[in-house]
Coordinates of C-alpha atoms and ligand atoms in Angstrom, one line a residue:
M42 CA -25.9 150.9 178.8
M43 CA -25.3 149.3 182.2
E44 CA -22.3 150.5 184.1
G45 CA -19.3 148.1 183.7
S46 CA -20.7 146.4 180.6
V47 CA -18.6 146.3 177.4
A48 CA -20.1 147.7 174.2
A49 CA -20.4 145.0 171.6
P50 CA -18.1 146.0 168.6
V51 CA -20.2 147.3 165.8
D52 CA -19.9 145.1 162.8
R53 CA -19.0 147.9 160.3
P54 CA -19.1 147.7 156.6
I55 CA -15.7 146.7 155.3
A56 CA -13.8 149.3 153.2
A57 CA -13.1 148.2 149.6
E58 CA -9.3 148.1 150.2
E59 CA -9.7 145.9 153.3
L60 CA -11.9 143.3 151.6
G61 CA -9.1 141.1 150.3
R62 CA -7.4 140.9 153.7
V63 CA -10.6 140.3 155.7
V64 CA -11.8 137.5 153.3
E65 CA -8.3 135.9 153.6
E66 CA -8.4 136.1 157.4
V67 CA -11.9 134.6 157.6
L68 CA -10.9 131.8 155.1
A69 CA -7.8 131.0 157.2
A70 CA -9.8 130.9 160.4
T71 CA -12.6 128.7 159.1
P72 CA -11.8 125.0 159.2
V73 CA -13.3 123.2 156.2
I74 CA -15.2 119.9 155.8
D75 CA -13.4 118.1 153.0
I76 CA -16.4 116.3 151.4
H77 CA -14.7 113.9 149.1
T78 CA -11.3 112.3 149.6
H79 CA -9.7 108.9 149.3
L80 CA -8.1 109.1 152.7
F81 CA -8.7 106.6 155.5
A82 CA -9.0 107.0 159.2
P83 CA -5.9 105.7 161.2
E84 CA -8.0 102.7 162.4
F85 CA -7.6 101.3 158.8
G86 CA -3.9 100.7 159.5
G87 CA -1.7 100.8 156.5
F88 CA -4.7 101.4 154.2
G89 CA -4.3 105.1 154.6
L90 CA -1.5 106.6 152.5
W91 CA 1.0 109.2 153.6
G92 CA 4.6 110.2 153.2
I93 CA 7.0 111.2 150.4
D94 CA 7.0 108.0 148.4
E95 CA 3.2 108.0 148.2
L96 CA 3.1 111.8 147.5
L97 CA 5.5 111.3 144.5
T98 CA 3.8 108.3 143.1
Y99 CA 0.3 110.0 143.1
H100 CA -1.3 109.1 139.7
Y101 CA -1.6 112.8 138.7
L102 CA 2.3 112.8 138.8
E103 CA 2.7 109.5 137.1
A104 CA 0.7 110.8 134.2
E105 CA 3.2 113.7 134.0
L106 CA 6.2 111.4 134.3
F107 CA 5.4 109.8 131.0
R108 CA 5.4 113.2 129.3
F109 CA 9.0 114.0 130.5
S110 CA 10.6 110.5 130.7
P111 CA 11.0 107.9 127.9
I112 CA 10.4 105.1 130.4
P113 CA 7.6 102.8 129.2
P114 CA 4.7 102.4 131.7
E115 CA 5.2 98.7 132.1
Q116 CA 8.9 99.2 133.1
Y117 CA 7.9 102.0 135.6
F118 CA 5.2 99.9 137.2
A119 CA 7.7 97.0 137.6
L120 CA 9.9 99.1 139.9
D121 CA 9.3 99.1 143.6
K122 CA 7.7 102.2 145.1
T123 CA 11.0 103.7 146.4
R124 CA 12.5 103.5 142.9
Q125 CA 9.3 104.9 141.3
A126 CA 9.4 107.8 143.7
D127 CA 13.2 108.4 143.0
L128 CA 12.5 108.5 139.3
I129 CA 9.6 110.9 139.6
W130 CA 11.6 113.2 141.9
K131 CA 14.6 113.2 139.5
T132 CA 12.5 113.7 136.4
L133 CA 9.8 116.2 137.5
F134 CA 11.6 118.0 140.3
V135 CA 15.3 118.0 139.6
E136 CA 15.6 117.8 135.8
N137 CA 12.5 119.9 135.2
T138 CA 10.8 122.8 137.0
P139 CA 7.8 121.6 138.9
V140 CA 5.3 124.2 137.7
S141 CA 2.2 122.0 137.1
E142 CA -0.4 122.0 139.8
A143 CA 0.3 118.5 141.0
A144 CA 4.1 119.0 141.1
R145 CA 3.8 122.4 142.7
G146 CA 1.6 120.7 145.3
V147 CA 4.5 118.5 146.5
V148 CA 6.7 121.6 146.7
A149 CA 4.1 123.3 148.9
V150 CA 3.8 120.3 151.2
L151 CA 7.5 120.0 151.7
S152 CA 7.8 123.7 152.4
A153 CA 4.9 123.6 154.8
L154 CA 6.6 120.8 156.7
G155 CA 10.0 122.7 156.8
L156 CA 11.7 120.4 154.2
D157 CA 13.9 121.4 151.3
P158 CA 12.0 121.3 148.0
R159 CA 15.3 121.7 146.1
A160 CA 16.9 118.5 147.7
R161 CA 18.7 116.5 145.0
T162 CA 18.0 113.2 146.7
L163 CA 15.1 112.1 148.8
S164 CA 17.2 110.7 151.7
P165 CA 16.7 113.7 154.1
I166 CA 13.1 114.0 153.2
R167 CA 12.5 110.2 153.8
E168 CA 14.2 110.5 157.2
F169 CA 11.7 113.2 158.2
F170 CA 8.7 111.1 157.3
Q171 CA 10.1 107.9 158.8
A172 CA 10.4 109.8 162.1
Q173 CA 6.7 110.7 162.2
S174 CA 4.1 108.8 164.2
L175 CA 0.6 109.0 162.8
P176 CA -1.3 109.9 166.1
A177 CA 0.8 113.2 166.4
Y178 CA 1.3 113.8 162.7
L179 CA -2.3 113.5 161.6
P180 CA -3.5 116.5 163.7
R181 CA -0.5 118.5 162.5
V182 CA -1.3 117.9 158.9
L183 CA -5.1 118.6 159.3
D184 CA -4.2 121.8 161.2
L185 CA -1.8 123.0 158.5
A186 CA -4.5 122.3 155.9
G187 CA -7.3 124.0 158.0
V188 CA -9.4 120.9 157.7
S189 CA -11.7 119.7 160.6
A190 CA -13.2 116.6 159.0
V191 CA -12.9 114.6 155.9
V192 CA -15.2 112.2 154.0
M193 CA -13.6 108.9 152.9
T194 CA -14.5 106.7 149.9
N195 CA -15.6 103.3 151.2
D196 CA -16.2 100.4 148.9
P197 CA -18.4 97.6 150.3
L198 CA -17.0 95.2 147.7
D199 CA -13.3 95.9 148.4
E200 CA -12.2 92.7 150.3
T201 CA -9.3 94.4 152.1
E202 CA -11.4 97.3 153.2
T203 CA -14.4 95.3 154.3
E204 CA -12.1 93.1 156.5
W205 CA -11.5 96.2 158.6
W206 CA -15.2 97.1 158.8
N207 CA -16.1 93.5 159.6
R208 CA -13.7 93.7 162.6
G209 CA -16.1 96.4 163.9
I210 CA -13.6 99.3 163.8
Q211 CA -15.0 102.7 164.8
P212 CA -13.2 105.3 162.6
D213 CA -11.8 108.4 164.2
P214 CA -14.7 110.9 164.4
R215 CA -12.9 113.3 162.0
F216 CA -13.3 110.7 159.3
H217 CA -16.8 110.2 157.8
A218 CA -17.7 107.3 155.5
A219 CA -19.2 107.6 152.0
L220 CA -20.6 104.3 150.6
R221 CA -19.3 104.0 147.1
L222 CA -21.3 102.1 144.5
D223 CA -19.2 102.1 141.4
R224 CA -18.9 98.4 141.2
I225 CA -22.6 97.8 141.5
L226 CA -23.9 100.6 139.3
N227 CA -21.1 100.6 136.6
D228 CA -20.1 96.9 136.4
W229 CA -23.1 94.9 137.7
S230 CA -22.4 91.9 135.5
A231 CA -18.9 91.5 137.1
H232 CA -20.1 91.9 140.6
C233 CA -23.6 90.4 141.0
G234 CA -22.0 87.0 141.6
R235 CA -20.1 88.6 144.6
L236 CA -23.4 89.7 146.1
A237 CA -24.9 86.3 145.5
A238 CA -21.9 84.6 147.2
K239 CA -22.6 86.8 150.2
G240 CA -26.1 85.5 150.5
Y241 CA -28.1 88.2 148.5
A242 CA -30.6 86.7 146.0
V243 CA -29.6 88.8 143.0
E244 CA -29.7 88.1 139.3
A245 CA -27.6 89.3 136.4
D246 CA -30.5 90.9 134.6
A247 CA -31.6 92.6 137.8
G248 CA -34.9 90.6 137.8
G249 CA -36.6 88.6 140.5
S250 CA -35.8 89.9 144.0
T251 CA -32.6 91.7 142.8
L252 CA -33.8 95.3 143.6
A253 CA -34.9 94.4 147.1
E254 CA -31.8 92.5 147.7
V255 CA -29.4 95.2 146.5
R256 CA -31.3 97.6 148.8
R257 CA -30.8 95.2 151.6
F258 CA -27.1 94.9 150.8
V259 CA -26.6 98.7 150.8
T260 CA -28.6 99.1 154.0
D261 CA -26.6 96.4 155.7
W262 CA -23.4 98.2 154.8
A263 CA -24.8 101.6 155.7
V264 CA -25.5 100.2 159.2
R265 CA -21.8 99.3 159.5
M266 CA -20.3 102.3 157.8
K267 CA -22.8 105.1 158.8
P268 CA -22.1 106.9 155.6
V269 CA -22.9 110.6 155.2
Y270 CA -23.9 109.9 151.6
L271 CA -23.9 107.1 149.0
A272 CA -21.7 107.8 145.9
V273 CA -21.0 106.8 142.4
S274 CA -18.8 108.1 139.6
L275 CA -20.5 107.9 136.2
P276 CA -19.2 107.9 132.6
D277 CA -19.8 110.8 130.2
T278 CA -22.1 108.3 128.4
F279 CA -24.4 108.1 131.5
R280 CA -28.1 108.3 130.5
F281 CA -31.2 108.1 132.7
P282 CA -33.6 106.6 132.1
A283 CA -32.0 104.1 129.8
A284 CA -32.8 100.5 128.9
D285 CA -30.0 99.2 131.2
V286 CA -29.4 97.5 134.5
R287 CA -28.0 100.7 136.0
T288 CA -31.3 102.5 135.5
K289 CA -33.1 99.6 137.2
L290 CA -30.7 99.5 140.1
L291 CA -30.6 103.3 140.6
A292 CA -34.4 103.9 140.4
G293 CA -35.4 100.6 142.1
A294 CA -32.8 100.0 144.8
I295 CA -30.3 102.8 145.3
L296 CA -32.5 105.9 145.4
P297 CA -35.1 104.1 147.6
A298 CA -32.2 103.1 149.9
C299 CA -31.0 106.7 150.1
R300 CA -34.6 107.8 151.0
D301 CA -34.8 105.1 153.8
L302 CA -31.4 106.1 155.1
K303 CA -32.1 109.8 154.7
V304 CA -28.8 110.5 152.9
P305 CA -28.0 112.1 149.6
I306 CA -26.4 110.4 146.7
S307 CA -23.3 111.9 145.2
L308 CA -23.1 111.6 141.4
M309 CA -19.7 112.4 139.9
I310 CA -20.4 112.5 136.2
G311 CA -18.1 112.6 133.2
V312 CA -15.2 110.2 133.7
R313 CA -13.9 108.1 130.8
R314 CA -12.3 105.2 132.6
Q315 CA -9.1 103.6 131.2
V316 CA -8.7 105.3 127.9
N317 CA -5.0 104.3 128.3
P318 CA -5.0 101.2 130.5
A319 CA -1.2 101.0 130.4
L320 CA -1.2 104.0 132.8
R321 CA -3.4 102.2 135.3
L322 CA -4.9 104.7 137.8
A323 CA -3.5 107.6 135.6
G324 CA -5.2 106.1 132.5
D325 CA -8.7 107.8 133.0
A326 CA -9.9 110.8 131.0
A327 CA -12.8 113.2 131.0
G328 CA -15.8 113.7 128.6
K329 CA -18.7 116.0 128.2
A330 CA -21.9 114.4 129.6
D331 CA -25.6 114.9 128.7
L332 CA -27.1 116.4 131.8
L333 CA -30.6 115.6 130.7
A334 CA -30.1 112.6 132.9
L335 CA -29.6 114.8 135.9
E336 CA -32.7 117.0 135.0
T337 CA -34.8 113.8 135.0
L338 CA -33.4 112.5 138.3
C339 CA -33.9 115.8 140.1
R340 CA -37.4 116.2 138.9
E341 CA -38.6 112.5 139.1
F342 CA -37.1 111.9 142.5
P343 CA -37.9 115.0 144.5
E344 CA -37.5 113.2 147.8
N345 CA -33.9 112.3 146.9
R346 CA -31.0 114.8 147.4
F347 CA -28.2 114.9 144.7
L348 CA -24.7 116.1 145.4
V349 CA -23.2 116.6 142.0
S350 CA -19.8 117.2 140.4
V351 CA -19.3 117.1 136.7
L352 CA -15.8 116.5 135.2
S353 CA -16.0 118.4 132.0
R354 CA -15.5 122.2 131.8
E355 CA -18.3 122.3 129.3
N356 CA -20.9 120.9 131.7
Q357 CA -20.4 123.5 134.5
H358 CA -22.8 126.2 133.3
E359 CA -25.6 123.7 132.8
L360 CA -25.0 122.3 136.3
C361 CA -25.5 125.8 137.7
V362 CA -28.7 126.3 135.7
Y363 CA -30.1 123.0 137.0
A364 CA -29.2 124.0 140.6
R365 CA -31.3 127.1 140.1
K366 CA -34.3 124.8 139.1
F367 CA -33.9 122.1 141.7
A368 CA -33.3 122.7 145.4
N369 CA -32.6 118.9 145.8
L370 CA -29.4 119.4 143.7
M371 CA -26.1 120.6 145.4
P372 CA -23.2 121.3 143.0
F373 CA -19.9 120.5 144.6
G374 CA -16.2 120.7 143.9
C375 CA -13.9 121.3 140.9
W376 CA -13.1 117.7 140.4
W377 CA -9.8 116.1 139.3
F378 CA -8.8 117.7 136.0
L379 CA -10.7 120.9 137.0
N380 CA -8.7 121.4 140.2
N381 CA -6.3 124.0 138.6
P382 CA -6.4 127.7 139.5
S383 CA -7.5 128.9 136.1
I384 CA -10.5 126.5 136.0
V385 CA -11.4 126.8 139.7
E386 CA -11.5 130.5 139.2
E387 CA -13.8 130.3 136.2
I388 CA -16.2 127.7 137.7
T389 CA -16.4 129.4 141.1
R390 CA -17.0 132.8 139.7
E391 CA -19.8 131.4 137.6
R392 CA -21.3 129.6 140.6
L393 CA -21.1 132.7 142.9
E394 CA -22.8 134.7 140.2
M395 CA -25.6 132.2 139.6
L396 CA -26.0 130.6 143.0
G397 CA -24.8 133.0 145.6
A398 CA -23.3 131.1 148.5
S399 CA -25.6 128.1 148.0
F400 CA -23.1 125.5 146.7
I401 CA -20.0 123.6 147.9
P402 CA -17.0 125.1 146.1
Q403 CA -14.4 122.4 146.6
H404 CA -13.3 119.0 147.9
S405 CA -9.7 117.9 147.9
D406 CA -10.0 114.4 146.4
A407 CA -6.8 113.7 148.4
R408 CA -5.4 110.2 148.2
I409 CA -2.4 110.9 150.3
L410 CA -2.8 112.6 153.6
E411 CA -0.4 115.5 153.1
Q412 CA -2.2 116.5 149.9
V413 CA -4.8 118.3 152.0
I414 CA -2.2 120.9 152.8
Y415 CA -1.6 122.1 149.3
K416 CA -5.1 121.4 147.9
W417 CA -6.8 123.5 150.5
R418 CA -4.1 126.2 150.5
N419 CA -4.6 126.5 146.8
T420 CA -8.4 126.6 147.1
R421 CA -8.2 129.4 149.6
R422 CA -5.7 131.3 147.5
T423 CA -7.8 131.1 144.4
I424 CA -11.3 131.5 145.9
G425 CA -10.4 134.3 148.3
P426 CA -10.0 137.0 145.7
L427 CA -13.1 135.9 143.9
L428 CA -15.2 136.3 147.0
A429 CA -13.6 139.7 147.7
Q430 CA -14.4 140.8 144.2
S431 CA -18.1 139.8 144.6
Y432 CA -18.2 141.9 147.7
R433 CA -16.6 144.8 146.0
L434 CA -19.2 144.7 143.3
L435 CA -21.9 144.5 145.9
A436 CA -20.5 147.5 147.7
Q437 CA -20.5 149.5 144.4
D438 CA -24.1 148.6 144.0
G439 CA -24.9 150.0 147.5
R440 CA -24.5 147.2 150.1
A441 CA -21.1 146.9 151.6
V442 CA -20.6 143.7 153.6
T443 CA -19.5 143.3 157.2
R444 CA -17.1 140.7 158.7
D445 CA -20.2 138.9 160.0
D446 CA -21.5 138.6 156.4
V447 CA -18.2 137.2 155.2
C448 CA -18.0 134.7 158.1
R449 CA -21.6 133.5 157.3
D450 CA -20.8 133.0 153.6
V451 CA -17.5 131.3 154.2
T452 CA -19.0 129.0 156.8
R453 CA -21.9 128.1 154.5
L454 CA -19.6 127.4 151.5
F455 CA -17.0 125.4 153.3
R456 CA -19.1 123.7 156.0
A457 CA -22.7 124.4 156.6
N458 CA -24.1 123.8 153.1
F459 CA -22.7 120.2 153.3
E460 CA -23.9 119.7 156.9
R461 CA -27.4 120.9 156.1
F462 CA -27.6 118.9 152.8
T463 CA -26.6 115.7 154.5
E464 CA -28.8 116.2 157.6
G465 CA -31.4 113.4 157.9
Ligands
LIG673 O1 -9.2 112.3 141.5 C1 -8.8 111.1 141.5 O2 -7.9 110.7 142.3 C2 -9.5 110.1 140.6 O3 -8.7 109.1 140.4 C3 -10.7 109.5 141.1 O4 -10.5 108.8 142.3 C4 -12.0 110.2 141.3 O5 -11.8 111.3 142.1 C5 -13.0 109.3 141.8 O6 -13.4 109.5 143.0 O7 -13.5 108.5 141.0
LIG674 ZN1 -12.2 110.9 144.0

């Protein structure tokens, strides 16, 4: 060794009793990329939601309100947002113990921001939020959540949202776009007229020049939004191939557009939309899907990349099996009704056992900015011990891990797998 130089610290195998702490430290120090949210960059003005009234009227909590309060949904939805939030606070947080995941999340957010989760009225809490200005508040929230970037959900057929894009806004670089295709792929008959009105020569039966024109529409919007992926949520009844317009559009327009644009498509499979329309956004449910469709897509479209989340617990194992067969398939997240510690634990353990660190464990699905605080805190709290347990077993089998190993795995899981999978 040269005189005066400092010896590099040896990256020693971590002792079994230290594993939990080291994994926790590495998780805390690794900012995540939140690969699916419904947040908006500040450039979208009031379109991005934040603050206590939005947190309380989150549709996950609205669904819970109707279990604890006799108020009929139509009466609740007729109230203004402040009254709705007051009612949810009183019902779920004062008159009942907020033990559900969504309710506990609000408590965690309030505590993280130094507010009193036992307050009987919302006035002091509202005062805090009214005093915040987004430019300073946003980095504070992202920092508390340990999030360095988020992916939005951007709908090229939402008139309010497209107005912003058409003004040429450049979103904050921490916010990436995802071009969402639900209206086109799930409800073509209701939306083909909209494309036609915008100058695209499309037809209701997807004949004529429809496929080329849908591809042109998507490409035009991709130029504006620069999405990191294209995305669609699909019902549990999704079949591919099928004798339907969706199959034509997917195979003949959307997947070719993804190849041209060199981006993956995100398929979120298994949602049963509006099983109870009276609950509005809270009225969707989950169903088990037939993943044969996914097998066909991965095999028949080897040049496409598929980011996939499935909503039913029953589909999770099959998804892991398919990920072992197809490198163009990247499982991600514990979506929506799965984002509860008991289920995240089960799914993540299964994925670690079957896929090592080659998947994306979680996304937040946050609709309201501050939700990233509790959703990511909970993810770290649930997944940390699972990773530590995998390393404990590995050590028992003869290969103890070092801190470098842990850093490499955590970086892959929460950042690099996504970066690599979305790389052109
Ligand atoms: O999790 C949710 O908030 C759902 O309402 C949906 O938005 C779902 O995540 C989706 O993206 O379709
Ligand atoms: Zn979502």
